[in-house]
Amino acid sequence: MTQIAIWGGALLLLIILLTLFRISRLVAVVSEADKKRETNANKINAALMVGFLVVGFGITFWYSYNYFGDYTLPVASEHGVETDRLFWVTMAVTGVVFVVTSILLFVFPYMYQFREDRKALFYPHNNRLELIWTIIPAIVLTLLIGSGLKTWTDITRAPSADAVEFELMGYQFAWRARYGGADGVLGPYNYQLIDKVNEFGLDLTQQASLDDFMPPEVHVPKGQEVNIKIRARDVLHSVFIPHMRVKMDAVPGMPTNFKFTPTMTTEEMRAELGDPEFNYEIACTEVCGRGHFSMRLILVIDEPEEYEDWYAAQTEKTFLDLNPSYMERVPENLREVALISTGVEPEEVSNVVELESTLN
Amino acid sequence: MENLQTQEFTLRPLPTPQDEVKPTLSMHPHKFALWLFIVTVIMIFAAFTSAYIVKQAEGGWDYFELPPIFGINTIIIVLSSITLHWAYLSAKRDNLQQNRIALFVTTAIGVTFLIMQIIGWRELVYMGKFFTGGNASAAFVYVLTAVHGVHLVSAVIYLIVMVVKALGFRVHSKNMLNMEMSTTYWHFLGGLWVYLYLFLLLNN
Amino acid sequence: MATANVALAHDAAHDDHHHEHKETFWNKYVFSQDHKMIAKQFLITGIIWAFIGGLFSVFFRLQLGFPNADLMWLKPILGRWIIETNGVGQLDPEFYLALVTMHGTIMVFFVLTAGLSGTFSNFLIPLQIGARDMASGFMNMLSYWFFFASSIVMFSSLFIETGPASGGWVIYPPLSALPQAVNGSGLGMTLWLVSMVLFIASTLLGGINYITTVINLRTKGMSFSRLPLTVWAFFLTAVIGLLSFPVLFSAALLLVFDRSFGTSFYLSEIYIGGEALPNVGGSPILFQHLFWFLGHPEVYIVLLPALGITSEIISTNSRKPIFGYRAMIGSMLGIAFLSFIVWAHHMFVTGMNPFLGSVFMLLTLIIAVPSAIKAFNYITTLWKGNIVFTPATLFSIGLVSLFISGGLTGIFLGNSAIDIQLHDTYFVVAHFHLVMGSASFFGMMAGVYHWFPKMFGRMMDARLGYIHFWFTFVGVYMVFFPMHYIGIAGFPRRYYSWTTFETFQGFTDLNMFVSIAAIVTFSSQLVFAFNFFYSIFRGRKSPVNPWRSNTLEWTTPVNPGHGNWPGEIPTVYRWPYDYSKPGAEEDFIPQHIPYAQTPESNLPHEQELVKQEEADAKANDEIVVEDTNH
């Protein structure tokens, strides 16, 4: 019943609109409004131009000012401060241009709306003016490029040797992190070795791989340079840490990296925002399929001491600790090293290996 | 009011029809269009060869010797350009008999070139350089030769059309447009192959 | 030269022959070789696509603005793309991606390339340069029918089991290469590629024709320095298309090989669906380079025709010459050239060599200079004009506003350091929808309102045009301006939902606002559709030159036949922007009026040209005599 009412109402509205349209056309024909050049429509449109300008600017400034905190993210990395500064400098420059050109663009139509008794100024060119608005934008842009280039070069410089390093691997649809373990060296990997458990394709024939661990959360220390080694194992992904101003694509077959220095711990940020639930998050910004919007990983920034503690605790939970069955992949000559680093008794391992093989 | 602008000014005598169709550029539009088409083909191959260079620079590249048959084919295609030019000149001099022979010979050489290219692929396969599954360096050779080959097939078809035209006495000094266009296209594809061959030779 | 003349004479005879052809429905409306009819075919196909593409955006805006709404009522249209969770109908996340992909593809290629450039290049080039038709009517017809075939293939991909392509309109591999990664990369992607190959063929056929026509078939006196800016824009657009679309073809061909033949151009070290693929050594970045070598010029393929149309309309309706005609041409040449060397600014954070990033940042910001010149010139053209607000004028002024707003945000994104944070966020979405999407759309609308009388011999209703403009203009700003804030806050694009992240919890109200604005804006396009189709049949009859414009198309009859001018093609004596010339009686002097007839308004150097005109006329007469003797 309501549906009929809605459709009926819509139909009625349509008929009314059509009738209004027909009447307005008839009126226009009778009054010969279409033939006149100086019309009311002209005045109305000219006024609307200025109206649009005033209301538009009003809303823009009101929103930009009042909700500043809503749309600006706090920054927690060293280079982020720089890029934010660049952003706001560019905003100031372009903002001025935007306001000035918009005013001219909407006020001129109002000022110079058609009048039968006036003739437009025949003004085909002025080389000096052209030169001015070629050179001034060129200079302003050069300045912007200059500061941008410097920041960009700093950001993309190779990470220092003592940087904290971890690997971030993207797949459909999550991020996984890997740390170098007790020796601090990320072991080599091979995508052919990937399976359900060995998500990284860790090459267990290499000593450096034996103590690698993959924590469920990423921890890094505040105030130290952090280098993320980034890779993907199926399609393109992109690491995005909004508060760190970090973004870099993860490309299958082509490892990338991004370095940054965090300046605020998670706790400090919680205090500043007054939000005890706050967490730094890692997201994906390169479309990667169905679950693109759900690739969330928590990043924790610790005080350096806390970080050391956490790291030490994690070395007890290496890949081999959690998946002792993979011990059989470790060649004989490295087994002992592996056993020492995992702290698993040799007998246990052989039992597990046997068990696994019988299960398989 | 609205008719004002057309009636207010009386036009002086208008140019004659001969004048009117005289184009601003003294090249036949179809010929010009052919040149534009050649530009698009150049862009296609520019893309492929740049991709080749970029890919090669990334490392992991499998370098290998090209089968010698591609070298022989380079000579063959240069030869075909010469015979086609012979066809062009004889058409210009209204030597219709020679024109037919030369067109036919060129077509035959063109077909030979295509067959030899396929033999070249077979040799690549014997060398263990496959289109699929292997290194991109081999796949690129297949792609470059195949895309060039497809264009050459179109040129051979054009030549066959020319042979038919020539048999019907429609290629002579007063009707050179198609002769000129087919010659241009053929020379271009010949030159393109020479470029591709040298490119592959220098990069492998 | 003898050969060329013979052939041309033959062509001319052929042309005359055409007029005697009996016009059937098929060769008049369907397989027409008349550039005006082909233009209308492009336009109407483009409008239909615009509604489809717009409708898609409404669907995904419903998801973004009202994530918890029950969309069961869309089930009859979308079928199993509406999934039921907890009794609430929701858009399938993969279908969401498919919608985004199709919206982009349709709008960029089918609406703003074919619908805009295809329509107006076809319609205006011969009419404005004084030619009977395109260089090759047959190729022109083929161009449309390739586009039509491409449309059919793309449209059919909407209805297949696995859904249309859903890897984004940029179809980055490996996502677009692996059906295991997303369903749309199966048959949907294959159809996408087939459709694009047909589309490329269509664009190239069109482009070759446009360039040939502009270079070869200009009427007497129509030198390049007297060409309307529209024709300049279409010409440069065609040149850009000719150089960039073949590269897309190459990129797509290699993708086809990777997808279907197991080559490794773009694929490397992939483990997906529980198995490791054999492909080694491919590079996804290579595809991005090739794609953006087309992709960035494509932005200008879309934008330049709109700017050309705007130049013409703003000048005509300000009753004032376009300011800096030569600077306008110069800046278009600059943009056309620079558009080819800035592509990698789309790839700052893809892992590309950072030094390349610096180079491309430099080049990218340089392209802002010619764009700035254009904007300032438009504003100066309005200054001290005598502006008539036709709907076309409004849309043109709207275009300039959008061009400025969207162009300025480009300065942020072109700066690689700032781009790190903004890349692939809603800031980018806002930027290109304003500067490329909306600005070009406004150019297209301006063109439709302005040349409708020439196309159909009738006028569109101005009042409905005003309503359409204000709803669209305000609407477009309400949709895309708030996206800047959402983008600055870091919201990534192509997200189905925000709820997973604490960082992206805000802005539910703003997203809802944007969605409502989008729906209103889309609905207001129905006003245009009504006006357009109604006016074709019932609009007021158009006068010969309704806007009192200078260009040649208005010297044809109201309904020009095939061949455009019933008599001779007029000769051109002056540039197209002699509006409000001091001393002249009217506020415009069309291009075909010789200086000899306007002594009262001639500038000193133009007075010199009068003698030249007389000499030319004499020389012409002699040639005629010679020819008749011959």
mmCIF file of C-alpha atoms in Angstrom, chain C residues 41-209:
data_model
loop_
_atom_site.group_PDB
_atom_site.id
_atom_site.type_symbol
_atom_site.label_atom_id
_atom_site.label_comp_id
_atom_site.label_asym_id
_atom_site.label_seq_id
_atom_site.Cartn_x
_atom_site.Cartn_y
_atom_site.Cartn_z
ATOM 1 C CA GLN C 41 26.522 8.684 -32.187
ATOM 2 C CA PHE C 42 29.557 9.232 -29.982
ATOM 3 C CA LEU C 43 27.677 11.761 -27.879
ATOM 4 C CA ILE C 44 24.626 9.644 -27.231
ATOM 5 C CA THR C 45 26.685 6.534 -26.506
ATOM 6 C CA GLY C 46 28.807 8.656 -24.180
ATOM 7 C CA ILE C 47 25.750 9.976 -22.347
ATOM 8 C CA ILE C 48 24.399 6.470 -21.860
ATOM 9 C CA TRP C 49 27.774 5.364 -20.480
ATOM 10 C CA ALA C 50 27.905 8.410 -18.229
ATOM 11 C CA PHE C 51 24.635 7.371 -16.640
ATOM 12 C CA ILE C 52 25.863 3.809 -16.150
ATOM 13 C CA GLY C 53 29.165 5.005 -14.679
ATOM 14 C CA GLY C 54 27.359 7.513 -12.483
ATOM 15 C CA LEU C 55 24.930 4.895 -11.255
ATOM 16 C CA PHE C 56 27.876 2.714 -10.219
ATOM 17 C CA SER C 57 29.258 5.551 -8.151
ATOM 18 C CA VAL C 58 25.884 5.885 -6.443
ATOM 19 C CA PHE C 59 26.013 2.191 -5.535
ATOM 20 C CA PHE C 60 29.399 2.390 -3.901
ATOM 21 C CA ARG C 61 28.634 5.724 -2.281
ATOM 22 C CA LEU C 62 25.657 3.991 -0.650
ATOM 23 C CA GLN C 63 28.089 1.506 0.844
ATOM 24 C CA LEU C 64 30.515 4.204 2.013
ATOM 25 C CA GLY C 65 27.938 6.661 3.299
ATOM 26 C CA PHE C 66 25.552 4.176 4.859
ATOM 27 C CA PRO C 67 27.634 1.127 5.748
ATOM 28 C CA ASN C 68 24.914 -0.352 7.925
ATOM 29 C CA ALA C 69 21.963 0.284 5.665
ATOM 30 C CA ASP C 70 19.952 -2.628 4.383
ATOM 31 C CA LEU C 71 20.454 -2.809 0.641
ATOM 32 C CA MET C 72 18.109 -5.724 0.087
ATOM 33 C CA TRP C 73 15.969 -3.457 -2.102
ATOM 34 C CA LEU C 74 18.813 -3.475 -4.658
ATOM 35 C CA LYS C 75 18.620 -7.243 -4.915
ATOM 36 C CA PRO C 76 16.348 -7.156 -7.969
ATOM 37 C CA ILE C 77 18.989 -5.137 -9.866
ATOM 38 C CA LEU C 78 22.234 -6.484 -8.491
ATOM 39 C CA GLY C 79 21.199 -10.045 -7.755
ATOM 40 C CA ARG C 80 23.776 -12.078 -5.900
ATOM 41 C CA TRP C 81 26.133 -9.127 -5.604
ATOM 42 C CA ILE C 82 24.033 -8.247 -2.601
ATOM 43 C CA ILE C 83 25.022 -10.628 0.147
ATOM 44 C CA GLU C 84 23.000 -11.158 3.259
ATOM 45 C CA THR C 85 24.792 -10.873 6.571
ATOM 46 C CA ASN C 86 22.791 -10.988 9.781
ATOM 47 C CA GLY C 87 19.624 -10.396 7.822
ATOM 48 C CA VAL C 88 20.993 -7.178 6.329
ATOM 49 C CA GLY C 89 21.659 -6.876 2.612
ATOM 50 C CA GLN C 90 25.176 -5.678 1.941
ATOM 51 C CA LEU C 91 27.272 -5.040 -1.112
ATOM 52 C CA ASP C 92 29.720 -7.855 -1.766
ATOM 53 C CA PRO C 93 33.250 -6.492 -1.083
ATOM 54 C CA GLU C 94 34.516 -7.833 -4.379
ATOM 55 C CA PHE C 95 31.602 -6.295 -6.201
ATOM 56 C CA TYR C 96 32.476 -3.039 -4.508
ATOM 57 C CA LEU C 97 35.918 -3.240 -6.126
ATOM 58 C CA ALA C 98 34.337 -4.178 -9.443
ATOM 59 C CA LEU C 99 32.093 -1.109 -9.220
ATOM 60 C CA VAL C 100 35.050 1.148 -8.497
ATOM 61 C CA THR C 101 37.008 -0.364 -11.379
ATOM 62 C CA MET C 102 34.163 -0.120 -13.841
ATOM 63 C CA HIS C 103 33.285 3.405 -12.738
ATOM 64 C CA GLY C 104 36.871 4.489 -13.448
ATOM 65 C CA THR C 105 37.201 2.671 -16.744
ATOM 66 C CA ILE C 106 33.858 3.836 -18.044
ATOM 67 C CA MET C 107 34.307 7.442 -17.037
ATOM 68 C CA VAL C 108 37.907 7.839 -18.175
ATOM 69 C CA PHE C 109 37.736 5.991 -21.453
ATOM 70 C CA PHE C 110 34.149 5.710 -22.591
ATOM 71 C CA VAL C 111 32.732 8.992 -21.364
ATOM 72 C CA LEU C 112 35.554 11.493 -21.210
ATOM 73 C CA THR C 113 37.699 10.156 -24.053
ATOM 74 C CA ALA C 114 35.197 8.788 -26.548
ATOM 75 C CA GLY C 115 32.198 10.801 -25.403
ATOM 76 C CA LEU C 116 34.051 14.094 -25.180
ATOM 77 C CA SER C 117 36.891 14.017 -27.677
ATOM 78 C CA GLY C 118 35.065 11.650 -30.019
ATOM 79 C CA THR C 119 31.987 13.848 -30.106
ATOM 80 C CA PHE C 120 33.486 17.265 -30.400
ATOM 81 C CA SER C 121 36.578 16.486 -32.474
ATOM 82 C CA ASN C 122 34.301 14.827 -34.978
ATOM 83 C CA PHE C 123 31.687 17.484 -34.915
ATOM 84 C CA LEU C 124 33.773 20.623 -34.788
ATOM 85 C CA ILE C 125 36.989 19.939 -36.677
ATOM 86 C CA PRO C 126 35.460 19.888 -40.186
ATOM 87 C CA LEU C 127 32.922 22.592 -39.358
ATOM 88 C CA GLN C 128 35.424 24.971 -37.807
ATOM 89 C CA ILE C 129 38.261 24.528 -40.283
ATOM 90 C CA GLY C 130 35.927 24.675 -43.262
ATOM 91 C CA ALA C 131 36.019 21.128 -44.587
ATOM 92 C CA ARG C 132 33.274 19.088 -46.167
ATOM 93 C CA ASP C 133 33.990 16.110 -43.964
ATOM 94 C CA MET C 134 36.804 14.220 -42.317
ATOM 95 C CA ALA C 135 39.743 13.066 -44.422
ATOM 96 C CA SER C 136 38.293 9.574 -44.426
ATOM 97 C CA GLY C 137 34.632 9.187 -43.642
ATOM 98 C CA PHE C 138 35.002 5.434 -43.738
ATOM 99 C CA MET C 139 37.743 5.341 -41.099
ATOM 100 C CA ASN C 140 35.648 7.711 -39.066
ATOM 101 C CA MET C 141 32.714 5.341 -39.231
ATOM 102 C CA LEU C 142 34.998 2.452 -38.306
ATOM 103 C CA SER C 143 36.234 4.476 -35.356
ATOM 104 C CA TYR C 144 32.715 4.715 -33.972
ATOM 105 C CA TRP C 145 31.890 1.080 -34.590
ATOM 106 C CA PHE C 146 35.071 -0.101 -32.951
ATOM 107 C CA PHE C 147 34.062 2.018 -29.968
ATOM 108 C CA PHE C 148 30.607 0.505 -30.094
ATOM 109 C CA ALA C 149 32.025 -3.027 -30.187
ATOM 110 C CA SER C 150 34.304 -2.138 -27.312
ATOM 111 C CA SER C 151 31.284 -0.842 -25.393
ATOM 112 C CA ILE C 152 29.352 -4.027 -26.001
ATOM 113 C CA VAL C 153 32.220 -6.186 -24.770
ATOM 114 C CA MET C 154 32.700 -4.061 -21.650
ATOM 115 C CA PHE C 155 28.967 -3.990 -20.996
ATOM 116 C CA SER C 156 28.676 -7.747 -21.350
ATOM 117 C CA SER C 157 31.418 -8.193 -18.770
ATOM 118 C CA LEU C 158 29.016 -6.745 -16.202
ATOM 119 C CA PHE C 159 26.795 -9.778 -16.456
ATOM 120 C CA ILE C 160 29.180 -12.707 -16.272
ATOM 121 C CA GLU C 161 29.371 -15.204 -13.447
ATOM 122 C CA THR C 162 32.712 -14.048 -11.997
ATOM 123 C CA GLY C 163 31.922 -10.387 -12.384
ATOM 124 C CA PRO C 164 33.703 -7.617 -14.278
ATOM 125 C CA ALA C 165 37.344 -6.660 -13.823
ATOM 126 C CA SER C 166 37.951 -5.546 -10.259
ATOM 127 C CA GLY C 167 41.626 -4.689 -9.919
ATOM 128 C CA GLY C 168 41.157 -0.941 -10.273
ATOM 129 C CA TRP C 169 41.021 0.919 -13.570
ATOM 130 C CA VAL C 170 44.827 0.906 -13.636
ATOM 131 C CA ILE C 171 44.748 -2.932 -13.757
ATOM 132 C CA TYR C 172 48.060 -3.379 -11.956
ATOM 133 C CA PRO C 173 49.387 -6.915 -12.192
ATOM 134 C CA PRO C 174 49.738 -9.322 -10.404
ATOM 135 C CA LEU C 175 46.201 -8.614 -9.137
ATOM 136 C CA SER C 176 44.834 -8.259 -12.655
ATOM 137 C CA ALA C 177 46.821 -11.242 -13.913
ATOM 138 C CA LEU C 178 45.746 -13.848 -11.377
ATOM 139 C CA PRO C 179 42.173 -15.124 -11.223
ATOM 140 C CA GLN C 180 43.152 -16.697 -7.885
ATOM 141 C CA ALA C 181 43.679 -13.209 -6.449
ATOM 142 C CA VAL C 182 40.262 -11.809 -7.223
ATOM 143 C CA ASN C 183 37.366 -13.263 -9.201
ATOM 144 C CA GLY C 184 37.177 -10.296 -11.526
ATOM 145 C CA SER C 185 40.635 -11.128 -12.867
ATOM 146 C CA GLY C 186 39.206 -14.141 -14.648
ATOM 147 C CA LEU C 187 36.905 -13.730 -17.602
ATOM 148 C CA GLY C 188 36.035 -10.191 -16.515
ATOM 149 C CA MET C 189 39.602 -9.050 -17.002
ATOM 150 C CA THR C 190 39.855 -10.846 -20.331
ATOM 151 C CA LEU C 191 36.815 -8.979 -21.572
ATOM 152 C CA TRP C 192 38.262 -5.752 -20.189
ATOM 153 C CA LEU C 193 41.425 -6.281 -22.215
ATOM 154 C CA VAL C 194 39.532 -7.210 -25.385
ATOM 155 C CA SER C 195 37.359 -4.165 -24.951
ATOM 156 C CA MET C 196 40.371 -1.906 -24.456
ATOM 157 C CA VAL C 197 42.122 -3.238 -27.546
ATOM 158 C CA LEU C 198 39.021 -2.403 -29.576
ATOM 159 C CA PHE C 199 38.903 0.959 -27.863
ATOM 160 C CA ILE C 200 42.527 1.684 -28.714
ATOM 161 C CA ALA C 201 41.826 0.823 -32.350
ATOM 162 C CA SER C 202 38.880 3.216 -32.272
ATOM 163 C CA THR C 203 40.917 6.019 -30.723
ATOM 164 C CA LEU C 204 43.763 5.591 -33.177
ATOM 165 C CA LEU C 205 41.454 5.523 -36.188
ATOM 166 C CA GLY C 206 39.803 8.672 -34.894
ATOM 167 C CA GLY C 207 43.075 10.346 -34.015
ATOM 168 C CA ILE C 208 44.697 9.675 -37.383
ATOM 169 C CA ASN C 209 41.636 11.151 -39.015
#
